[in-house]
PDB file of C-alpha atoms and ligand atoms in Angstrom:
ATOM      1  CA  MET A  26     -18.228 -49.623 -35.156  1.00 55.00           C
ATOM      2  CA  SER A  27     -14.709 -48.493 -34.404  1.00 60.00           C
ATOM      3  CA  GLN A  28     -13.793 -47.792 -30.835  1.00 67.00           C
ATOM      4  CA  GLU A  29     -11.590 -44.787 -30.377  1.00 70.00           C
ATOM      5  CA  ILE A  30      -9.740 -44.220 -27.155  1.00 72.00           C
ATOM      6  CA  VAL A  31      -9.815 -40.502 -26.480  1.00 72.00           C
ATOM      7  CA  THR A  32      -7.180 -39.270 -24.088  1.00 77.00           C
ATOM      8  CA  ARG A  33      -8.378 -36.028 -22.625  1.00 93.00           C
ATOM      9  CA  ARG A  34      -5.883 -33.577 -21.203  1.00 97.00           C
ATOM     10  CA  ILE A  35      -5.713 -33.223 -17.451  1.00 98.00           C
ATOM     11  CA  THR A  36      -7.166 -29.805 -16.568  1.00 98.00           C
ATOM     12  CA  ALA A  37      -6.491 -27.224 -13.869  1.00 98.00           C
ATOM     13  CA  PRO A  38      -9.721 -28.221 -12.024  1.00 98.00           C
ATOM     14  CA  ASP A  39      -8.526 -31.876 -12.107  1.00 98.00           C
ATOM     15  CA  ILE A  40      -5.319 -30.806 -10.331  1.00 98.00           C
ATOM     16  CA  ARG A  41      -7.251 -28.699  -7.821  1.00 98.00           C
ATOM     17  CA  ALA A  42      -9.468 -31.698  -6.988  1.00 98.00           C
ATOM     18  CA  ARG A  43      -6.371 -33.669  -5.958  1.00 98.00           C
ATOM     19  CA  LYS A  44      -5.969 -31.679  -2.702  1.00 98.00           C
ATOM     20  CA  GLY A  45      -5.087 -34.072   0.123  1.00 97.00           C
ATOM     21  CA  GLY A  46      -5.228 -37.083  -2.219  1.00 97.00           C
ATOM     22  CA  GLU A  47      -2.660 -39.042  -4.195  1.00 98.00           C
ATOM     23  CA  PRO A  48       0.523 -36.938  -4.532  1.00 98.00           C
ATOM     24  CA  ILE A  49       0.653 -34.739  -7.650  1.00 99.00           C
ATOM     25  CA  VAL A  50       3.626 -35.513  -9.924  1.00 99.00           C
ATOM     26  CA  SER A  51       5.188 -32.735 -11.979  1.00 98.00           C
ATOM     27  CA  LEU A  52       8.406 -31.810 -13.754  1.00 99.00           C
ATOM     28  CA  THR A  53       9.508 -28.988 -15.981  1.00 98.00           C
ATOM     29  CA  ALA A  54       9.665 -29.595 -19.751  1.00 98.00           C
ATOM     30  CA  TYR A  55      11.198 -27.294 -22.340  1.00 98.00           C
ATOM     31  CA  HIS A  56      11.270 -29.274 -25.551  1.00 97.00           C
ATOM     32  CA  ALA A  57       9.143 -31.694 -27.545  1.00 98.00           C
ATOM     33  CA  HIS A  58      11.040 -34.975 -27.170  1.00 98.00           C
ATOM     34  CA  THR A  59      11.508 -34.742 -23.407  1.00 98.00           C
ATOM     35  CA  ALA A  60       7.900 -33.524 -23.005  1.00 98.00           C
ATOM     36  CA  ALA A  61       6.688 -36.706 -24.754  1.00 98.00           C
ATOM     37  CA  ILE A  62       8.427 -38.828 -22.098  1.00 98.00           C
ATOM     38  CA  VAL A  63       7.415 -36.725 -19.096  1.00 98.00           C
ATOM     39  CA  ASP A  64       3.815 -36.682 -20.419  1.00 98.00           C
ATOM     40  CA  ARG A  65       3.455 -40.424 -19.698  1.00 98.00           C
ATOM     41  CA  TYR A  66       4.150 -40.032 -15.969  1.00 98.00           C
ATOM     42  CA  ALA A  67       3.401 -36.482 -14.829  1.00 98.00           C
ATOM     43  CA  ASP A  68       0.065 -34.898 -13.910  1.00 98.00           C
ATOM     44  CA  PHE A  69       1.280 -31.527 -15.130  1.00 98.00           C
ATOM     45  CA  MET A  70       4.359 -30.196 -16.889  1.00 98.00           C
ATOM     46  CA  LEU A  71       5.696 -26.741 -16.196  1.00 99.00           C
ATOM     47  CA  VAL A  72       7.340 -24.720 -18.929  1.00 99.00           C
ATOM     48  CA  GLY A  73       9.267 -22.820 -16.271  1.00 98.00           C
ATOM     49  CA  ASP A  74      11.147 -19.580 -16.730  1.00 98.00           C
ATOM     50  CA  SER A  75      14.147 -21.476 -15.325  1.00 98.00           C
ATOM     51  CA  LEU A  76      14.552 -22.345 -19.030  1.00 98.00           C
ATOM     52  CA  GLY A  77      16.437 -19.042 -19.265  1.00 98.00           C
ATOM     53  CA  MET A  78      19.119 -20.537 -17.015  1.00 98.00           C
ATOM     54  CA  VAL A  79      18.880 -24.170 -18.157  1.00 97.00           C
ATOM     55  CA  MET A  80      18.444 -23.751 -21.934  1.00 97.00           C
ATOM     56  CA  HIS A  81      19.900 -20.294 -22.526  1.00 98.00           C
ATOM     57  CA  GLY A  82      22.722 -19.953 -19.978  1.00 97.00           C
ATOM     58  CA  MET A  83      21.346 -16.894 -18.166  1.00 98.00           C
ATOM     59  CA  ASP A  84      22.412 -16.172 -14.543  1.00 97.00           C
ATOM     60  CA  SER A  85      18.825 -15.669 -13.388  1.00 98.00           C
ATOM     61  CA  THR A  86      15.269 -15.774 -14.750  1.00 98.00           C
ATOM     62  CA  VAL A  87      14.962 -11.973 -14.897  1.00 98.00           C
ATOM     63  CA  GLY A  88      15.954 -11.713 -18.579  1.00 98.00           C
ATOM     64  CA  VAL A  89      13.470 -14.287 -19.879  1.00 99.00           C
ATOM     65  CA  THR A  90      10.982 -12.887 -22.436  1.00 98.00           C
ATOM     66  CA  LEU A  91       7.390 -13.695 -23.356  1.00 98.00           C
ATOM     67  CA  ASP A  92       8.587 -14.870 -26.795  1.00 98.00           C
ATOM     68  CA  MET A  93      11.030 -17.349 -25.210  1.00 98.00           C
ATOM     69  CA  MET A  94       8.272 -18.753 -22.976  1.00 99.00           C
ATOM     70  CA  MET A  95       5.854 -19.066 -25.892  1.00 98.00           C
ATOM     71  CA  ALA A  96       8.405 -20.771 -28.183  1.00 98.00           C
ATOM     72  CA  HIS A  97       9.147 -23.455 -25.580  1.00 98.00           C
ATOM     73  CA  GLY A  98       5.463 -23.606 -24.559  1.00 98.00           C
ATOM     74  CA  ARG A  99       4.413 -24.458 -28.131  1.00 98.00           C
ATOM     75  CA  ALA A 100       7.111 -27.156 -28.336  1.00 98.00           C
ATOM     76  CA  VAL A 101       5.914 -28.806 -25.112  1.00 98.00           C
ATOM     77  CA  VAL A 102       2.217 -28.679 -26.055  1.00 98.00           C
ATOM     78  CA  ARG A 103       3.015 -30.206 -29.467  1.00 98.00           C
ATOM     79  CA  GLY A 104       5.138 -32.930 -27.864  1.00 98.00           C
ATOM     80  CA  SER A 105       2.543 -34.005 -25.280  1.00 98.00           C
ATOM     81  CA  LYS A 106      -1.092 -35.100 -25.156  1.00 97.00           C
ATOM     82  CA  ARG A 107      -2.111 -36.053 -21.622  1.00 98.00           C
ATOM     83  CA  ALA A 108      -0.570 -33.890 -18.920  1.00 98.00           C
ATOM     84  CA  LEU A 109      -1.691 -30.344 -18.158  1.00 98.00           C
ATOM     85  CA  VAL A 110       0.844 -27.837 -19.528  1.00 99.00           C
ATOM     86  CA  VAL A 111       1.450 -24.790 -17.315  1.00 99.00           C
ATOM     87  CA  VAL A 112       3.550 -21.893 -18.655  1.00 99.00           C
ATOM     88  CA  ASP A 113       5.406 -19.444 -16.381  1.00 99.00           C
ATOM     89  CA  MET A 114       4.702 -15.756 -16.938  1.00 99.00           C
ATOM     90  CA  PRO A 115       8.143 -14.137 -17.176  1.00 98.00           C
ATOM     91  CA  PHE A 116       9.340 -11.192 -15.087  1.00 98.00           C
ATOM     92  CA  GLY A 117       7.869  -7.861 -16.184  1.00 98.00           C
ATOM     93  CA  THR A 118       4.816  -9.217 -18.006  1.00 99.00           C
ATOM     94  CA  TYR A 119       2.232  -9.295 -15.164  1.00 98.00           C
ATOM     95  CA  GLU A 120       3.290  -7.197 -12.152  1.00 98.00           C
ATOM     96  CA  GLU A 121       2.236  -3.730 -13.346  1.00 98.00           C
ATOM     97  CA  SER A 122      -1.525  -4.227 -13.534  1.00 98.00           C
ATOM     98  CA  PRO A 123      -4.193  -6.914 -13.727  1.00 98.00           C
ATOM     99  CA  SER A 124      -5.109  -5.792 -17.251  1.00 98.00           C
ATOM    100  CA  GLU A 125      -1.536  -6.072 -18.531  1.00 98.00           C
ATOM    101  CA  ALA A 126      -1.285  -9.499 -16.846  1.00 99.00           C
ATOM    102  CA  PHE A 127      -4.500 -10.576 -18.574  1.00 99.00           C
ATOM    103  CA  ARG A 128      -3.313  -9.373 -21.977  1.00 98.00           C
ATOM    104  CA  ASN A 129      -0.038 -11.313 -21.691  1.00 99.00           C
ATOM    105  CA  ALA A 130      -1.583 -14.419 -20.108  1.00 99.00           C
ATOM    106  CA  ALA A 131      -4.209 -14.526 -22.876  1.00 98.00           C
ATOM    107  CA  ARG A 132      -1.431 -14.334 -25.490  1.00 98.00           C
ATOM    108  CA  ILE A 133       0.349 -17.254 -23.811  1.00 98.00           C
ATOM    109  CA  MET A 134      -2.874 -19.314 -23.762  1.00 98.00           C
ATOM    110  CA  LYS A 135      -3.796 -18.483 -27.386  1.00 98.00           C
ATOM    111  CA  GLU A 136      -0.341 -18.847 -28.916  1.00 98.00           C
ATOM    112  CA  THR A 137       0.762 -22.016 -27.052  1.00 98.00           C
ATOM    113  CA  ALA A 138      -2.572 -23.787 -26.315  1.00 98.00           C
ATOM    114  CA  CYS A 139      -1.352 -24.470 -22.768  1.00 98.00           C
ATOM    115  CA  GLY A 140      -3.915 -25.076 -20.014  1.00 98.00           C
ATOM    116  CA  ALA A 141      -2.795 -22.629 -17.331  1.00 99.00           C
ATOM    117  CA  VAL A 142      -0.217 -19.991 -16.423  1.00 99.00           C
ATOM    118  CA  LYS A 143       1.915 -19.553 -13.300  1.00 99.00           C
ATOM    119  CA  LEU A 144       3.069 -16.300 -11.741  1.00 99.00           C
ATOM    120  CA  GLU A 145       5.210 -15.435  -8.719  1.00 98.00           C
ATOM    121  CA  GLY A 146       3.988 -13.552  -5.658  1.00 98.00           C
ATOM    122  CA  GLY A 147       1.527 -13.921  -2.799  1.00 98.00           C
ATOM    123  CA  ALA A 148      -0.809 -11.302  -1.320  1.00 98.00           C
ATOM    124  CA  ARG A 149       0.510  -8.594  -3.663  1.00 98.00           C
ATOM    125  CA  MET A 150      -0.606 -10.654  -6.711  1.00 98.00           C
ATOM    126  CA  ALA A 151      -4.015 -11.689  -5.295  1.00 98.00           C
ATOM    127  CA  GLU A 152      -5.973  -9.039  -7.207  1.00 98.00           C
ATOM    128  CA  THR A 153      -4.315 -10.118 -10.476  1.00 99.00           C
ATOM    129  CA  ILE A 154      -4.940 -13.826  -9.804  1.00 99.00           C
ATOM    130  CA  ARG A 155      -8.634 -13.053  -9.242  1.00 99.00           C
ATOM    131  CA  PHE A 156      -8.791 -10.874 -12.388  1.00 99.00           C
ATOM    132  CA  LEU A 157      -7.354 -13.685 -14.541  1.00 99.00           C
ATOM    133  CA  THR A 158      -9.319 -16.597 -13.081  1.00 98.00           C
ATOM    134  CA  GLU A 159     -12.634 -14.685 -13.319  1.00 98.00           C
ATOM    135  CA  ARG A 160     -11.865 -14.204 -17.037  1.00 98.00           C
ATOM    136  CA  GLY A 161     -11.078 -17.821 -17.916  1.00 98.00           C
ATOM    137  CA  ILE A 162      -7.370 -18.185 -17.227  1.00 99.00           C
ATOM    138  CA  PRO A 163      -6.401 -20.796 -14.601  1.00 99.00           C
ATOM    139  CA  VAL A 164      -3.566 -19.513 -12.440  1.00 99.00           C
ATOM    140  CA  MET A 165      -0.987 -21.446 -10.459  1.00 99.00           C
ATOM    141  CA  ALA A 166       0.665 -19.283  -7.788  1.00 99.00           C
ATOM    142  CA  HIS A 167       4.296 -19.489  -6.602  1.00 98.00           C
ATOM    143  CA  ILE A 168       5.436 -18.282  -3.170  1.00 98.00           C
ATOM    144  CA  GLY A 169       8.387 -18.626  -0.764  1.00 98.00           C
ATOM    145  CA  LEU A 170      11.612 -18.392  -2.751  1.00 98.00           C
ATOM    146  CA  THR A 171      10.502 -16.430  -5.815  1.00 98.00           C
ATOM    147  CA  PRO A 172      13.465 -16.435  -8.222  1.00 98.00           C
ATOM    148  CA  GLN A 173      12.261 -13.400 -10.221  1.00 98.00           C
ATOM    149  CA  ALA A 174      12.850 -11.357  -7.024  1.00 97.00           C
ATOM    150  CA  VAL A 175      16.510 -12.452  -6.851  1.00 97.00           C
ATOM    151  CA  ASN A 176      17.688  -8.855  -7.067  1.00 97.00           C
ATOM    152  CA  THR A 177      15.615  -7.638  -4.099  1.00 95.00           C
ATOM    153  CA  ILE A 178      16.167 -10.812  -2.027  1.00 94.00           C
ATOM    154  CA  GLY A 179      19.914 -10.823  -2.797  1.00 95.00           C
ATOM    155  CA  GLY A 180      20.180 -14.436  -3.988  1.00 95.00           C
ATOM    156  CA  PHE A 181      18.295 -17.738  -4.200  1.00 96.00           C
ATOM    157  CA  LYS A 182      17.729 -18.016  -0.425  1.00 95.00           C
ATOM    158  CA  THR A 183      15.606 -20.470   1.545  1.00 96.00           C
ATOM    159  CA  GLN A 184      12.633 -18.700   3.159  1.00 95.00           C
ATOM    160  CA  GLY A 185      11.089 -19.143   6.618  1.00 95.00           C
ATOM    161  CA  ARG A 186      14.255 -20.251   8.445  1.00 96.00           C
ATOM    162  CA  ASP A 187      13.187 -17.741  11.140  1.00 95.00           C
ATOM    163  CA  PRO A 188       9.636 -18.564  12.380  1.00 96.00           C
ATOM    164  CA  ALA A 189       9.097 -14.811  12.832  1.00 96.00           C
ATOM    165  CA  HIS A 190       8.662 -14.658   9.033  1.00 95.00           C
ATOM    166  CA  TRP A 191       6.137 -17.496   8.821  1.00 97.00           C
ATOM    167  CA  SER A 192       3.021 -15.329   9.208  1.00 98.00           C
ATOM    168  CA  VAL A 193       3.838 -13.356   6.032  1.00 98.00           C
ATOM    169  CA  ILE A 194       4.358 -16.513   3.949  1.00 98.00           C
ATOM    170  CA  LYS A 195       1.212 -18.128   5.398  1.00 98.00           C
ATOM    171  CA  ALA A 196      -0.785 -15.002   4.548  1.00 98.00           C
ATOM    172  CA  ASP A 197       0.580 -15.225   0.985  1.00 98.00           C
ATOM    173  CA  ALA A 198      -0.627 -18.821   0.677  1.00 98.00           C
ATOM    174  CA  GLN A 199      -4.069 -17.937   2.029  1.00 98.00           C
ATOM    175  CA  ALA A 200      -4.331 -14.885  -0.242  1.00 99.00           C
ATOM    176  CA  VAL A 201      -3.588 -16.783  -3.477  1.00 99.00           C
ATOM    177  CA  ALA A 202      -5.999 -19.572  -2.511  1.00 98.00           C
ATOM    178  CA  ASP A 203      -8.760 -17.055  -1.710  1.00 98.00           C
ATOM    179  CA  ALA A 204      -8.060 -15.250  -5.012  1.00 99.00           C
ATOM    180  CA  GLY A 205      -8.807 -18.413  -6.987  1.00 98.00           C
ATOM    181  CA  ALA A 206      -5.424 -19.992  -7.764  1.00 99.00           C
ATOM    182  CA  PHE A 207      -5.922 -23.708  -8.524  1.00 99.00           C
ATOM    183  CA  ALA A 208      -2.617 -24.709  -6.872  1.00 99.00           C
ATOM    184  CA  VAL A 209       0.422 -23.049  -5.334  1.00 99.00           C
ATOM    185  CA  VAL A 210       4.110 -23.814  -5.714  1.00 98.00           C
ATOM    186  CA  LEU A 211       5.996 -23.625  -2.409  1.00 98.00           C
ATOM    187  CA  GLU A 212       9.657 -23.089  -3.254  1.00 98.00           C
ATOM    188  CA  GLY A 213      12.616 -23.115  -0.865  1.00 98.00           C
ATOM    189  CA  ILE A 214      10.828 -23.069   2.488  1.00 98.00           C
ATOM    190  CA  VAL A 215      11.488 -25.027   5.682  1.00 97.00           C
ATOM    191  CA  GLU A 216       9.568 -28.266   6.268  1.00 98.00           C
ATOM    192  CA  PRO A 217       7.362 -27.287   9.264  1.00 98.00           C
ATOM    193  CA  LEU A 218       6.137 -24.185   7.414  1.00 98.00           C
ATOM    194  CA  ALA A 219       5.334 -26.215   4.280  1.00 98.00           C
ATOM    195  CA  ALA A 220       3.412 -28.675   6.483  1.00 98.00           C
ATOM    196  CA  GLU A 221       1.354 -25.922   8.138  1.00 98.00           C
ATOM    197  CA  ILE A 222       0.535 -24.208   4.833  1.00 98.00           C
ATOM    198  CA  THR A 223      -0.463 -27.528   3.243  1.00 98.00           C
ATOM    199  CA  ARG A 224      -2.782 -28.208   6.185  1.00 98.00           C
ATOM    200  CA  GLU A 225      -4.274 -24.702   6.173  1.00 98.00           C
ATOM    201  CA  VAL A 226      -5.003 -23.936   2.497  1.00 98.00           C
ATOM    202  CA  SER A 227      -7.787 -25.446   0.384  1.00 98.00           C
ATOM    203  CA  ILE A 228      -5.683 -25.831  -2.797  1.00 98.00           C
ATOM    204  CA  PRO A 229      -2.853 -28.298  -3.534  1.00 99.00           C
ATOM    205  CA  THR A 230       0.662 -27.242  -2.578  1.00 99.00           C
ATOM    206  CA  ILE A 231       3.413 -28.260  -5.004  1.00 99.00           C
ATOM    207  CA  GLY A 232       6.798 -28.380  -3.304  1.00 98.00           C
ATOM    208  CA  ILE A 233      10.295 -27.725  -4.638  1.00 98.00           C
ATOM    209  CA  GLY A 234      12.786 -27.625  -1.791  1.00 98.00           C
ATOM    210  CA  ALA A 235       9.789 -27.620   0.542  1.00 98.00           C
ATOM    211  CA  SER A 236       9.731 -31.196   1.974  1.00 98.00           C
ATOM    212  CA  LYS A 237       7.451 -34.201   1.463  1.00 98.00           C
ATOM    213  CA  GLU A 238       4.636 -32.502   3.392  1.00 98.00           C
ATOM    214  CA  CYS A 239       3.268 -30.893   0.213  1.00 98.00           C
ATOM    215  CA  ASP A 240       0.393 -32.243  -1.929  1.00 98.00           C
ATOM    216  CA  GLY A 241       2.791 -32.747  -4.848  1.00 98.00           C
ATOM    217  CA  GLN A 242       6.355 -32.231  -6.000  1.00 99.00           C
ATOM    218  CA  ILE A 243       8.104 -30.522  -8.898  1.00 99.00           C
ATOM    219  CA  LEU A 244      11.731 -30.501 -10.014  1.00 98.00           C
ATOM    220  CA  VAL A 245      13.569 -29.060 -12.979  1.00 98.00           C
ATOM    221  CA  LEU A 246      13.922 -32.060 -15.332  1.00 98.00           C
ATOM    222  CA  GLU A 247      17.560 -31.366 -16.260  1.00 98.00           C
ATOM    223  CA  ASP A 248      18.463 -31.150 -12.547  1.00 98.00           C
ATOM    224  CA  MET A 249      17.028 -34.574 -11.645  1.00 98.00           C
ATOM    225  CA  LEU A 250      18.443 -36.103 -14.830  1.00 98.00           C
ATOM    226  CA  GLY A 251      21.964 -35.151 -13.794  1.00 98.00           C
ATOM    227  CA  LEU A 252      22.567 -32.552 -16.522  1.00 97.00           C
ATOM    228  CA  ASN A 253      23.114 -29.601 -14.189  1.00 96.00           C
ATOM    229  CA  PRO A 254      26.701 -29.612 -12.861  1.00 94.00           C
ATOM    230  CA  LYS A 255      25.652 -27.438  -9.873  1.00 93.00           C
ATOM    231  CA  PRO A 256      22.108 -28.431  -8.824  1.00 96.00           C
ATOM    232  CA  PRO A 257      20.431 -26.920  -5.732  1.00 95.00           C
ATOM    233  CA  LYS A 258      20.573 -29.040  -2.560  1.00 95.00           C
ATOM    234  CA  PHE A 259      16.891 -30.041  -2.813  1.00 97.00           C
ATOM    235  CA  VAL A 260      17.496 -31.977  -6.067  1.00 98.00           C
ATOM    236  CA  LYS A 261      17.712 -35.776  -5.993  1.00 98.00           C
ATOM    237  CA  GLN A 262      19.636 -37.293  -8.913  1.00 98.00           C
ATOM    238  CA  TYR A 263      17.534 -39.875 -10.784  1.00 98.00           C
ATOM    239  CA  GLY A 264      19.794 -40.094 -13.801  1.00 98.00           C
ATOM    240  CA  ALA A 265      23.305 -39.489 -15.092  1.00 98.00           C
ATOM    241  CA  VAL A 266      22.309 -38.016 -18.436  1.00 98.00           C
ATOM    242  CA  GLY A 267      25.202 -35.530 -18.449  1.00 98.00           C
ATOM    243  CA  ALA A 268      27.666 -38.431 -18.191  1.00 98.00           C
ATOM    244  CA  ALA A 269      25.699 -40.435 -20.793  1.00 98.00           C
ATOM    245  CA  ILE A 270      25.847 -37.521 -23.267  1.00 98.00           C
ATOM    246  CA  GLU A 271      29.573 -37.089 -22.639  1.00 98.00           C
ATOM    247  CA  ASP A 272      30.241 -40.806 -23.278  1.00 98.00           C
ATOM    248  CA  ALA A 273      28.236 -40.704 -26.515  1.00 98.00           C
ATOM    249  CA  VAL A 274      29.847 -37.502 -27.796  1.00 98.00           C
ATOM    250  CA  LYS A 275      33.313 -38.841 -26.998  1.00 98.00           C
ATOM    251  CA  ALA A 276      32.600 -42.164 -28.776  1.00 98.00           C
ATOM    252  CA  TYR A 277      31.317 -40.277 -31.858  1.00 98.00           C
ATOM    253  CA  ALA A 278      34.389 -38.009 -31.911  1.00 98.00           C
ATOM    254  CA  ASP A 279      36.679 -41.056 -31.701  1.00 98.00           C
ATOM    255  CA  ASP A 280      34.760 -42.800 -34.526  1.00 98.00           C
ATOM    256  CA  VAL A 281      34.973 -39.770 -36.825  1.00 98.00           C
ATOM    257  CA  ARG A 282      38.682 -39.312 -36.167  1.00 98.00           C
ATOM    258  CA  THR A 283      39.396 -42.998 -36.862  1.00 98.00           C
ATOM    259  CA  ARG A 284      36.983 -43.139 -39.871  1.00 98.00           C
ATOM    260  CA  THR A 285      34.951 -45.803 -38.030  1.00 97.00           C
ATOM    261  CA  PHE A 286      31.772 -43.788 -38.636  1.00 97.00           C
ATOM    262  CA  PRO A 287      29.921 -43.836 -40.977  1.00 96.00           C
ATOM    263  CA  THR A 288      29.928 -47.485 -42.056  1.00 94.00           C
ATOM    264  CA  ASP A 289      28.027 -49.151 -44.935  1.00 91.00           C
ATOM    265  CA  GLU A 290      24.862 -49.174 -42.803  1.00 92.00           C
ATOM    266  CA  GLN A 291      24.675 -45.391 -42.638  1.00 93.00           C
ATOM    267  CA  ILE A 292      25.352 -44.466 -46.281  1.00 93.00           C
ATOM    268  CA  TYR A 293      23.228 -44.137 -49.454  1.00 94.00           C
ATOM    269  CA  LYS A 294      23.955 -46.321 -52.456  1.00 92.00           C
ATOM    270  CA  LEU A 295      23.393 -45.908 -56.196  1.00 91.00           C
ATOM    271  CA  LYS A 296      20.249 -47.423 -57.762  1.00 90.00           C
ATOM    272  CA  LYS A 297      21.005 -50.875 -59.249  1.00 83.00           C
TER     273      LYS A 297
HETATM  274  N1  MHF B 319      18.212 -25.538 -12.916  1.00 55.17           N
HETATM  275  C1  MHF B 319      17.416 -24.857 -12.112  1.00 55.17           C
HETATM  276  N2  MHF B 319      16.805 -25.493 -11.094  1.00 55.17           N
HETATM  277  C2  MHF B 319      15.989 -24.831 -10.245  1.00 55.17           C
HETATM  278  O1  MHF B 319      15.426 -25.455  -9.328  1.00 55.17           O
HETATM  279  C3  MHF B 319      15.770 -23.434 -10.467  1.00 55.17           C
HETATM  280  C4  MHF B 319      16.426 -22.821 -11.542  1.00 55.17           C
HETATM  281  N3  MHF B 319      17.246 -23.534 -12.338  1.00 55.17           N
HETATM  282  N4  MHF B 319      16.251 -21.510 -11.825  1.00 55.17           N
HETATM  283  C5  MHF B 319      15.212 -20.782 -11.153  1.00 55.17           C
HETATM  284  C6  MHF B 319      15.110 -21.194  -9.767  1.00 55.17           C
HETATM  285  C7  MHF B 319      16.337 -20.838  -8.973  1.00 55.17           C
HETATM  286  N5  MHF B 319      16.380 -21.895  -8.012  1.00 55.17           N
HETATM  287  C8  MHF B 319      17.375 -22.076  -7.068  1.00 55.17           C
HETATM  288  C9  MHF B 319      18.684 -21.885  -7.413  1.00 55.17           C
HETATM  289  C10 MHF B 319      19.684 -22.079  -6.485  1.00 55.17           C
HETATM  290  C11 MHF B 319      19.362 -22.444  -5.193  1.00 55.17           C
HETATM  291  C12 MHF B 319      20.448 -22.648  -4.200  1.00 55.17           C
HETATM  292  O2  MHF B 319      21.610 -22.691  -4.543  1.00 55.17           O
HETATM  293  N6  MHF B 319      20.124 -22.792  -2.917  1.00 55.17           N
HETATM  294  C13 MHF B 319      21.088 -23.070  -1.876  1.00 55.17           C
HETATM  295  C14 MHF B 319      20.456 -22.815  -0.538  1.00 55.17           C
HETATM  296  C15 MHF B 319      20.594 -21.401  -0.118  1.00 55.17           C
HETATM  297  C16 MHF B 319      20.080 -21.245   1.299  1.00 55.17           C
HETATM  298  O3  MHF B 319      20.356 -22.134   2.101  1.00 55.17           O
HETATM  299  O4  MHF B 319      19.411 -20.264   1.577  1.00 55.17           O
HETATM  300  C17 MHF B 319      21.468 -24.565  -1.908  1.00 55.17           C
HETATM  301  O5  MHF B 319      22.544 -24.876  -1.388  1.00 55.17           O
HETATM  302  O6  MHF B 319      20.711 -25.381  -2.435  1.00 55.17           O
HETATM  303  C18 MHF B 319      18.028 -22.620  -4.843  1.00 55.17           C
HETATM  304  C19 MHF B 319      17.041 -22.427  -5.794  1.00 55.17           C
HETATM  305  C20 MHF B 319      15.307 -22.812  -8.209  1.00 55.17           C
HETATM  306  N7  MHF B 319      14.994 -22.660  -9.603  1.00 55.17           N
HETATM  307  C1  KIV B 320      11.177 -24.230 -10.192  1.00 55.17           C
HETATM  308  C2  KIV B 320       9.842 -24.135 -10.845  1.00 55.17           C
HETATM  309  C3  KIV B 320       8.728 -24.142  -9.861  1.00 55.17           C
HETATM  310  C4  KIV B 320       9.806 -22.898 -11.704  1.00 55.17           C
HETATM  311  O1  KIV B 320       9.141 -21.935 -11.460  1.00 55.17           O
HETATM  312  C5  KIV B 320      10.674 -22.907 -12.887  1.00 55.17           C
HETATM  313  O2  KIV B 320      11.251 -23.936 -13.236  1.00 55.17           O
HETATM  314  O3  KIV B 320      10.766 -21.842 -13.510  1.00 55.17           O
HETATM  315 MG1   MG B 321       9.681 -20.228 -12.605  1.00 55.17          MG
END
């Protein structure tokens, strides 16, 4: 009898069950080959709408479309087998009504085969989070610095620097947890606030620029790899991939110009 090792995908309930346990590891992934690497180490991968800025050169995430998210979502699902894949709902596809949010989230799930969606907003999105989760769509919430609101906030600004604003952000965290979100991203908030929220809510908090007090961490892959020439302050550099690409491209250009590439090893020969 042959023994087959079945690797089952990590699910949204698996992530939820990690509250208060071993830290949850996550990174963004936007394409198949990088997803295959991240898949071996991360608990979940986010196909984030930051892909509009990272992959497509946009100034913000506001212009990202559902088709862009689904194209990259399919690539990441195809390139991975173990980690949960979460796809960001882009600006304008979920805010108007719970039913419109459901229609677009269902399209994302059906057309990418991802395991969950993420949307930005706290108390104001609670009704929508409940509507989706009650109908079979796991939702990750995202509060604090919500980049899709860049035009009303007036920039990518750290939240909760003034403790007078903490109660609103705490209420957002409580509201998304009560509504059924399986986890919540805390972005760009001060450490003591992240610590209090993590202590108070029943679901895992995933921090980005929100200190080590969270139940897990996420970073944009290209930022931590050293591909982004101007990364936010909360990014730690784990690689120098930008410099590695530059060295390789320069060496190739030199080889072509000096006719050093291709050599006999890289060419096709006539049949004998
Ligand atoms: N490549 C990339 N990485 C990200 O983390 C990311 C994106 N893109 N796009 C969507 C949002 C936007 N994000 C950002 C972008 C810039 C700052 C930033 O420059 N922050 C200032 C702090 C501002 C303050 O102190 O209030 C910094 O100096 O880090 C923060 C978050 C996070 N997300
Ligand atoms: C920064 C993470 C949390 C995100 O939402 C994104 O990459 O779009
Ligand atoms: Mg996002």
